[in-house]
Every structure is written in structure tokens, then in C-alpha cells.
Amino acid sequence: MDVGNPYLNIAIFLAFVVVTLVIVVRVSRTTTSVGDFYHGGRAFTGRQNGIAIAGDYLSAASFLGIAGAVAIYGYDGLLYSIGFLVAWLVALLLVAEPLRNTGKYTMADVLSFRMQQRPVRTAAAISTLAVSFFYLLAQMAGAGGLVALLLGIDSKVGQSLVIAVVGALMIVYVLVGGMKGTTWVQIIKAVLLIIGAGAMTLWVLALNGMNLSNVLGEAVAVHPEGDRILEPMLQYGASDTSKLGFVSLAIALVFGAAGLPHVLMRFYTVPTAKEARRSVTWAIGLIGAFYLFTLILGFGAAYLVGVEAIKASPGGANSAAPLLAYELGGTLLLGIIAAVAFATILAVVAGLTITASASFAHDVYNGVLKHGQADPAQEVKVARRTALTIGAISIVGGVLANGQNIAFLVSLAFAIAASANLPSILYSLYWKRFNTRGSVWSIYGGLLSALILIMFSPVVSGSETAMIPGADFAWFPLSNPAIVSVPLGFFLGWLGSVTSPEHDAAKQAEMEVRSMTGAGAERAVTH
């Protein structure tokens, strides 16, 4: 099913790429230090950073995956929106301000503040790379599906080439612009995405007398499941296992955001803790508005495009929003929305890549290998080389994950973040007894349990939609591991701490004062 004019779609997308590359090149002239590359010199206001956080968070999963999930599963699809949004309350209330006060560049700065540096930084870096990889899989898969729809490229080879192009552009953004350039790309993309989704939402409502009930009624009338799309458990109520799977998904979504390294790193780009709070407030407002849009876009796509047409399109469920744009405004609106979706993918993968490369360079190269004494210029070089490597790996992973529902793939990244990162972050900030053994056990235990359970779940094998459809080595029945791996991460953090005598009271007191007041937050973390 080919829609729109491929040449117009490409032209609009290229226009966005050219404009953002010009901005990135201009910004790169002011990227002269390690701080500029990692956190943009802390030169962004709370409002700017809040918009950028929204840009980082509203990924291809939010725009393409959730709209498709709502169109096909109704109420159950909307649960992604609710989970992603509620997760921000955890980040706002428990993590944003103390994290900004305690750290300098990366999540590991906080986790290792009162611990032994080398083991904790190594564990945190490995966890960051794992979460970033799964998140990158989702964005790359979204790129493949979107281009398949817009350009009529049905062959896997063609889609793989497109994924490679997206990966190459991502690497350019990071290498040239650093955090400053990436942040401005995020801001532009967030504004375009919210305006585009808002315009489509108003359009759908206008067709129905600005009455949401009419939109829902139209969707019910044409949907194969009828009234059931307005009720819970259409997707998750088939069995006790699927209901348990829903609980597991909810745990991942609600607790995952506060452990996402690329989101946490954004708190370091503002000059004060007050601006960090302001950032999250702006982000919640923008993200909340957008997720309300996905409700109307999903049900609008269900009746204007049709569930069967969405499922039959090259991008599957991920094509719901672009197909709705084509139905509403024809070729031109499709081209604009397609460009916004591409911008979404590019901006998010750039943010993920700079986070992962910064973690490796700052935490592993400088913190572990060079004992905190690395030359700053050399550290940035290592970060840029790491970005190249991550880009290449993500391209390969994106090719393998092409065709998966991207909202679901992101939920796996959330599960790993909630299992491996969040327990250590919360314990480090709020539990005096927490120590090195607890941190290492928590990170590795949460990470390995999540990865092992994913590997032996229906996501990878044993189902029609699995990444390896011909194989069947799944013994874990749930698609999301959070219901097991998140409690395990918290338990191992407690167990490791109470079985080790290590406790640095002076460092703990310093961290408590700094995290609560911001005193000394500008000093380098080099102990």
C-alpha cells in the first residue's frame, strides 16, 4: 500500500535535515570543552530544557506506536500513554532535583558518589549502554516501518538501507553538535511534533463537531471488536498470563522513565536545581498534552483509515498516524507528518547516542581506566569514537527489529531501566546504609535478570511476531520482565548492602546535603 508522493515526502524530510544541520554546525562553534559536549555548558533555561526533554521523551513509540496501539486495541493501547505520563511523577518528585545537584555529567556520577568508583562506574556504564541499545532498536525499527510506508519500499534490503541512512545522520548530529546541537534539534522537533499532532487532533474533532464522544462512537461503529475497544483487557484479558503481562508492563512504564539515562542526563544541562524542577514541569505539561492527542489520533485512525488497512500497511500498527494524516490532508499533510516523524526518530537517536558515548568516555575511559585523570580533549575524542561504534551497532539491531511494534520495544527499554538503574538511584539518594556491593548487585542483578527473561520470552522466539519467528526457546511466558526483574533489583540492592560492612558516613552526609540543597553542585566529582 503506497500513499502520498515519495518525492514530496523526501523533499520535506531533507528540508528538515538541512535546517537542523545548519543549526548544529553553528552551535558546534561554541562546543569547546568537555562540559559543552556533555551538558551544553549548562546554558539552557528550564523552559528550553523542558521542551528538549519532551523532544527526547516523545519518541517514535509515542507518535507512531501508541497511535497504532490505540487504533487497534482501544483502551489497552491508551495504557501506554498513561504509563509513560505517570512515570514523570516519579522523576519529578524523587529524582530530578537531587540528581542534578549531586552529579556532573552522567548517572554514574550519582551512583558512585559515596561508593568505590571503578566497580560502580563500570556497572552503571554497562547498564546505560544496554538501555540505550534497546531504545535505539525501537527508533530504528520505526524508521524502517515509516519509510516502507512513505516510499513504498517493501523489501527488507531497502528498509535496511534507510535504517543505515538514519543511523549515519544521527552520528553526524552527535559528532558535530554535541549536547548543544542535539538539544536544539530536540527543541525544534518537539515543537513540530506537538503542533503537527495538535493540528491533526483538532481536525479529527472538527469532523465530529468538536465532540470526543462522536469520535469514539464512529470508531466503535467500524472497529471489528465494536464496544470492546472502550473496555480494558481487549489485548491483555485473554488469559491469566496476559493479565499478569499487563501488570508487568505497567510496572515497567511507571518506574522506567526515572531510570532512563538519556532523560536523566538532560537534568545536567540547566544551571540550577530550580531550573531542573522547572524543566520537568514544562516536560509534564507538553507530554501530557501530547498523550491526550494520541487518544483522538488513535480512535480517529480506527474509523477514518480502518483497522484492517492499518494492519495491512507495510509499517503495520506503526503506520496509523501517517495514514490518518494522508486521509485528512492528502499528500502534503502526509509529507509534513512524515518529516515530523523522521525528525522524531533522528532527534531521539541522537540523544541516546550522546548519552551512551558520554557514559563510556566519562565513566569507563576516564573514571575506570584513567582513574579520573584523563585529558579532557582525549575524553571527548573517545566519546566521539564511541558514538561511531554505537551508531553501527544500532543500525544492525534496527535491521533485526524492523517490523516490531515500537511502543512495545520501548517498554522493554523501560523495564531494563527500572530494573537496573532506578533501585540504585533511589537507594543512593535516600538510603544511608547503601554501599558499593548493594549498588553493583542491584545494577547487575536487575540488568541480567531483565535481559535473560527478555531473551527467553515470546518477544524473541516462540510467537508469530517474535524477532526470530522460526525458533522457539521461550520458557518465560510474559513479554515484559519488569514484574520479576524490578523487585529483584531492589531486593539485591538491599541484600548486598546489609551483607557488607562498608559505610562512608562522611561521604553520605556530603551527598545528602548536596542533593537536598545543591551546595557544591558545580564542583567536579573527582574524588
PDB file of C-alpha atoms in Angstrom, residues 211-352:
ATOM      1  CA  ASN A 211     -17.228  16.157  20.301  1.00  0.00           C
ATOM      2  CA  LEU A 212     -14.984  13.374  21.618  1.00  0.00           C
ATOM      3  CA  SER A 213     -17.989  11.091  22.133  1.00  0.00           C
ATOM      4  CA  ASN A 214     -18.728  11.253  18.424  1.00  0.00           C
ATOM      5  CA  VAL A 215     -15.148  10.211  17.615  1.00  0.00           C
ATOM      6  CA  LEU A 216     -15.429   7.237  19.969  1.00  0.00           C
ATOM      7  CA  GLY A 217     -18.838   6.327  18.540  1.00  0.00           C
ATOM      8  CA  GLU A 218     -17.512   6.357  14.974  1.00  0.00           C
ATOM      9  CA  ALA A 219     -14.580   4.130  15.984  1.00  0.00           C
ATOM     10  CA  VAL A 220     -16.879   1.667  17.763  1.00  0.00           C
ATOM     11  CA  ALA A 221     -19.169   1.509  14.738  1.00  0.00           C
ATOM     12  CA  VAL A 222     -16.438   0.369  12.318  1.00  0.00           C
ATOM     13  CA  HIS A 223     -13.987  -1.475  14.592  1.00  0.00           C
ATOM     14  CA  PRO A 224     -14.086  -5.304  14.324  1.00  0.00           C
ATOM     15  CA  GLU A 225     -14.274  -5.541  18.123  1.00  0.00           C
ATOM     16  CA  GLY A 226     -17.069  -2.965  18.480  1.00  0.00           C
ATOM     17  CA  ASP A 227     -17.724  -1.733  22.040  1.00  0.00           C
ATOM     18  CA  ARG A 228     -14.835  -3.776  23.400  1.00  0.00           C
ATOM     19  CA  ILE A 229     -12.313  -1.130  22.291  1.00  0.00           C
ATOM     20  CA  LEU A 230     -13.682   1.143  25.021  1.00  0.00           C
ATOM     21  CA  GLU A 231     -13.197  -1.509  27.690  1.00  0.00           C
ATOM     22  CA  PRO A 232      -9.980  -2.715  29.362  1.00  0.00           C
ATOM     23  CA  MET A 233      -8.323  -6.056  28.651  1.00  0.00           C
ATOM     24  CA  LEU A 234      -9.041  -6.368  24.914  1.00  0.00           C
ATOM     25  CA  GLN A 235      -5.338  -7.028  24.396  1.00  0.00           C
ATOM     26  CA  TYR A 236      -4.422  -8.329  27.843  1.00  0.00           C
ATOM     27  CA  GLY A 237      -7.534 -10.158  29.040  1.00  0.00           C
ATOM     28  CA  ALA A 238      -7.326 -13.375  27.014  1.00  0.00           C
ATOM     29  CA  SER A 239      -5.740 -15.342  29.860  1.00  0.00           C
ATOM     30  CA  ASP A 240      -4.298 -15.050  33.353  1.00  0.00           C
ATOM     31  CA  THR A 241      -0.834 -14.922  31.783  1.00  0.00           C
ATOM     32  CA  SER A 242      -1.709 -11.942  29.608  1.00  0.00           C
ATOM     33  CA  LYS A 243      -3.267 -10.161  32.616  1.00  0.00           C
ATOM     34  CA  LEU A 244      -0.042 -10.722  34.519  1.00  0.00           C
ATOM     35  CA  GLY A 245       1.777  -9.436  31.460  1.00  0.00           C
ATOM     36  CA  PHE A 246      -0.227  -6.231  31.685  1.00  0.00           C
ATOM     37  CA  VAL A 247       0.801  -5.747  35.329  1.00  0.00           C
ATOM     38  CA  SER A 248       4.415  -6.306  34.305  1.00  0.00           C
ATOM     39  CA  LEU A 249       4.096  -3.754  31.503  1.00  0.00           C
ATOM     40  CA  ALA A 250       2.571  -1.209  33.892  1.00  0.00           C
ATOM     41  CA  ILE A 251       5.461  -1.629  36.342  1.00  0.00           C
ATOM     42  CA  ALA A 252       7.972  -1.070  33.528  1.00  0.00           C
ATOM     43  CA  LEU A 253       6.222   2.038  32.206  1.00  0.00           C
ATOM     44  CA  VAL A 254       5.639   3.734  35.564  1.00  0.00           C
ATOM     45  CA  PHE A 255       9.109   3.140  37.021  1.00  0.00           C
ATOM     46  CA  GLY A 256      11.161   3.170  33.836  1.00  0.00           C
ATOM     47  CA  ALA A 257      11.305   6.887  32.984  1.00  0.00           C
ATOM     48  CA  ALA A 258      13.156   7.820  36.180  1.00  0.00           C
ATOM     49  CA  GLY A 259      15.894   5.356  35.220  1.00  0.00           C
ATOM     50  CA  LEU A 260      16.343   6.268  31.545  1.00  0.00           C
ATOM     51  CA  PRO A 261      19.935   7.539  31.165  1.00  0.00           C
ATOM     52  CA  HIS A 262      19.225   9.819  28.184  1.00  0.00           C
ATOM     53  CA  VAL A 263      16.406  11.533  30.097  1.00  0.00           C
ATOM     54  CA  LEU A 264      18.399  11.767  33.346  1.00  0.00           C
ATOM     55  CA  MET A 265      21.331  13.344  31.504  1.00  0.00           C
ATOM     56  CA  ARG A 266      19.101  16.224  30.417  1.00  0.00           C
ATOM     57  CA  PHE A 267      18.857  17.412  34.031  1.00  0.00           C
ATOM     58  CA  TYR A 268      22.537  18.384  33.848  1.00  0.00           C
ATOM     59  CA  THR A 269      22.023  20.873  31.003  1.00  0.00           C
ATOM     60  CA  VAL A 270      20.411  23.516  33.271  1.00  0.00           C
ATOM     61  CA  PRO A 271      22.337  25.861  35.590  1.00  0.00           C
ATOM     62  CA  THR A 272      20.391  25.312  38.835  1.00  0.00           C
ATOM     63  CA  ALA A 273      18.213  22.788  40.650  1.00  0.00           C
ATOM     64  CA  LYS A 274      15.291  25.208  40.400  1.00  0.00           C
ATOM     65  CA  GLU A 275      15.612  25.141  36.610  1.00  0.00           C
ATOM     66  CA  ALA A 276      15.771  21.326  36.736  1.00  0.00           C
ATOM     67  CA  ARG A 277      12.386  21.289  38.500  1.00  0.00           C
ATOM     68  CA  ARG A 278      11.066  23.828  36.014  1.00  0.00           C
ATOM     69  CA  SER A 279      12.295  21.600  33.181  1.00  0.00           C
ATOM     70  CA  VAL A 280      10.269  18.649  34.409  1.00  0.00           C
ATOM     71  CA  THR A 281       7.180  20.823  34.953  1.00  0.00           C
ATOM     72  CA  TRP A 282       7.340  22.034  31.350  1.00  0.00           C
ATOM     73  CA  ALA A 283       8.003  18.492  30.141  1.00  0.00           C
ATOM     74  CA  ILE A 284       4.992  17.073  32.010  1.00  0.00           C
ATOM     75  CA  GLY A 285       2.690  19.739  30.540  1.00  0.00           C
ATOM     76  CA  LEU A 286       3.842  19.159  26.966  1.00  0.00           C
ATOM     77  CA  ILE A 287       3.995  15.380  27.263  1.00  0.00           C
ATOM     78  CA  GLY A 288       0.571  15.232  28.924  1.00  0.00           C
ATOM     79  CA  ALA A 289      -0.999  17.315  26.158  1.00  0.00           C
ATOM     80  CA  PHE A 290       0.596  15.121  23.517  1.00  0.00           C
ATOM     81  CA  TYR A 291      -0.654  11.902  25.079  1.00  0.00           C
ATOM     82  CA  LEU A 292      -4.183  13.330  25.095  1.00  0.00           C
ATOM     83  CA  PHE A 293      -3.718  13.862  21.359  1.00  0.00           C
ATOM     84  CA  THR A 294      -2.815  10.180  20.886  1.00  0.00           C
ATOM     85  CA  LEU A 295      -6.242   9.169  22.216  1.00  0.00           C
ATOM     86  CA  ILE A 296      -8.029  11.112  19.481  1.00  0.00           C
ATOM     87  CA  LEU A 297      -5.474  10.252  16.786  1.00  0.00           C
ATOM     88  CA  GLY A 298      -5.765   6.531  17.550  1.00  0.00           C
ATOM     89  CA  PHE A 299      -9.562   6.369  17.526  1.00  0.00           C
ATOM     90  CA  GLY A 300      -9.629   8.746  14.553  1.00  0.00           C
ATOM     91  CA  ALA A 301      -7.346   6.416  12.612  1.00  0.00           C
ATOM     92  CA  ALA A 302      -9.506   3.444  13.600  1.00  0.00           C
ATOM     93  CA  TYR A 303     -12.570   4.806  11.812  1.00  0.00           C
ATOM     94  CA  LEU A 304     -11.100   7.082   9.114  1.00  0.00           C
ATOM     95  CA  VAL A 305      -8.415   4.632   7.942  1.00  0.00           C
ATOM     96  CA  GLY A 306      -9.715   1.309   9.246  1.00  0.00           C
ATOM     97  CA  VAL A 307      -8.091  -1.321  11.416  1.00  0.00           C
ATOM     98  CA  GLU A 308      -7.572  -3.799   8.586  1.00  0.00           C
ATOM     99  CA  ALA A 309      -5.948  -1.149   6.374  1.00  0.00           C
ATOM    100  CA  ILE A 310      -3.576  -0.213   9.199  1.00  0.00           C
ATOM    101  CA  LYS A 311      -2.604  -3.829   9.848  1.00  0.00           C
ATOM    102  CA  ALA A 312      -2.086  -4.463   6.117  1.00  0.00           C
ATOM    103  CA  SER A 313       0.197  -1.457   5.553  1.00  0.00           C
ATOM    104  CA  PRO A 314       3.986  -2.012   5.327  1.00  0.00           C
ATOM    105  CA  GLY A 315       4.573  -0.404   8.730  1.00  0.00           C
ATOM    106  CA  GLY A 316       1.703  -2.255  10.423  1.00  0.00           C
ATOM    107  CA  ALA A 317       0.364  -0.587  13.573  1.00  0.00           C
ATOM    108  CA  ASN A 318       3.165   1.985  13.383  1.00  0.00           C
ATOM    109  CA  SER A 319       1.557   3.423  10.225  1.00  0.00           C
ATOM    110  CA  ALA A 320      -1.687   4.582  11.870  1.00  0.00           C
ATOM    111  CA  ALA A 321      -0.676   8.242  12.354  1.00  0.00           C
ATOM    112  CA  PRO A 322       0.826   8.743   8.851  1.00  0.00           C
ATOM    113  CA  LEU A 323      -2.170   7.020   7.230  1.00  0.00           C
ATOM    114  CA  LEU A 324      -4.514   9.267   9.209  1.00  0.00           C
ATOM    115  CA  ALA A 325      -2.570  12.318   8.014  1.00  0.00           C
ATOM    116  CA  TYR A 326      -2.981  11.146   4.419  1.00  0.00           C
ATOM    117  CA  GLU A 327      -6.697  10.586   4.942  1.00  0.00           C
ATOM    118  CA  LEU A 328      -7.142  14.070   6.405  1.00  0.00           C
ATOM    119  CA  GLY A 329      -4.886  16.285   4.340  1.00  0.00           C
ATOM    120  CA  GLY A 330      -3.670  14.206   1.440  1.00  0.00           C
ATOM    121  CA  THR A 331      -0.120  14.161   0.153  1.00  0.00           C
ATOM    122  CA  LEU A 332       1.009  17.471   1.662  1.00  0.00           C
ATOM    123  CA  LEU A 333      -0.068  16.741   5.250  1.00  0.00           C
ATOM    124  CA  LEU A 334       1.343  13.238   4.970  1.00  0.00           C
ATOM    125  CA  GLY A 335       4.671  14.692   3.857  1.00  0.00           C
ATOM    126  CA  ILE A 336       4.728  17.124   6.772  1.00  0.00           C
ATOM    127  CA  ILE A 337       3.763  14.494   9.354  1.00  0.00           C
ATOM    128  CA  ALA A 338       6.270  12.070   7.835  1.00  0.00           C
ATOM    129  CA  ALA A 339       9.010  14.686   8.172  1.00  0.00           C
ATOM    130  CA  VAL A 340       7.996  15.261  11.792  1.00  0.00           C
ATOM    131  CA  ALA A 341       8.119  11.510  12.449  1.00  0.00           C
ATOM    132  CA  PHE A 342      11.562  11.301  10.848  1.00  0.00           C
ATOM    133  CA  ALA A 343      12.659  14.283  12.920  1.00  0.00           C
ATOM    134  CA  THR A 344      11.376  12.477  15.993  1.00  0.00           C
ATOM    135  CA  ILE A 345      13.455   9.407  15.226  1.00  0.00           C
ATOM    136  CA  LEU A 346      16.597  11.391  14.382  1.00  0.00           C
ATOM    137  CA  ALA A 347      16.409  13.587  17.466  1.00  0.00           C
ATOM    138  CA  VAL A 348      15.810  10.734  19.885  1.00  0.00           C
ATOM    139  CA  VAL A 349      18.551   8.508  18.495  1.00  0.00           C
ATOM    140  CA  ALA A 350      20.967  11.456  18.657  1.00  0.00           C
ATOM    141  CA  GLY A 351      20.096  11.965  22.322  1.00  0.00           C
ATOM    142  CA  LEU A 352      20.514   8.281  23.055  1.00  0.00           C
TER     143      LEU A 352
END
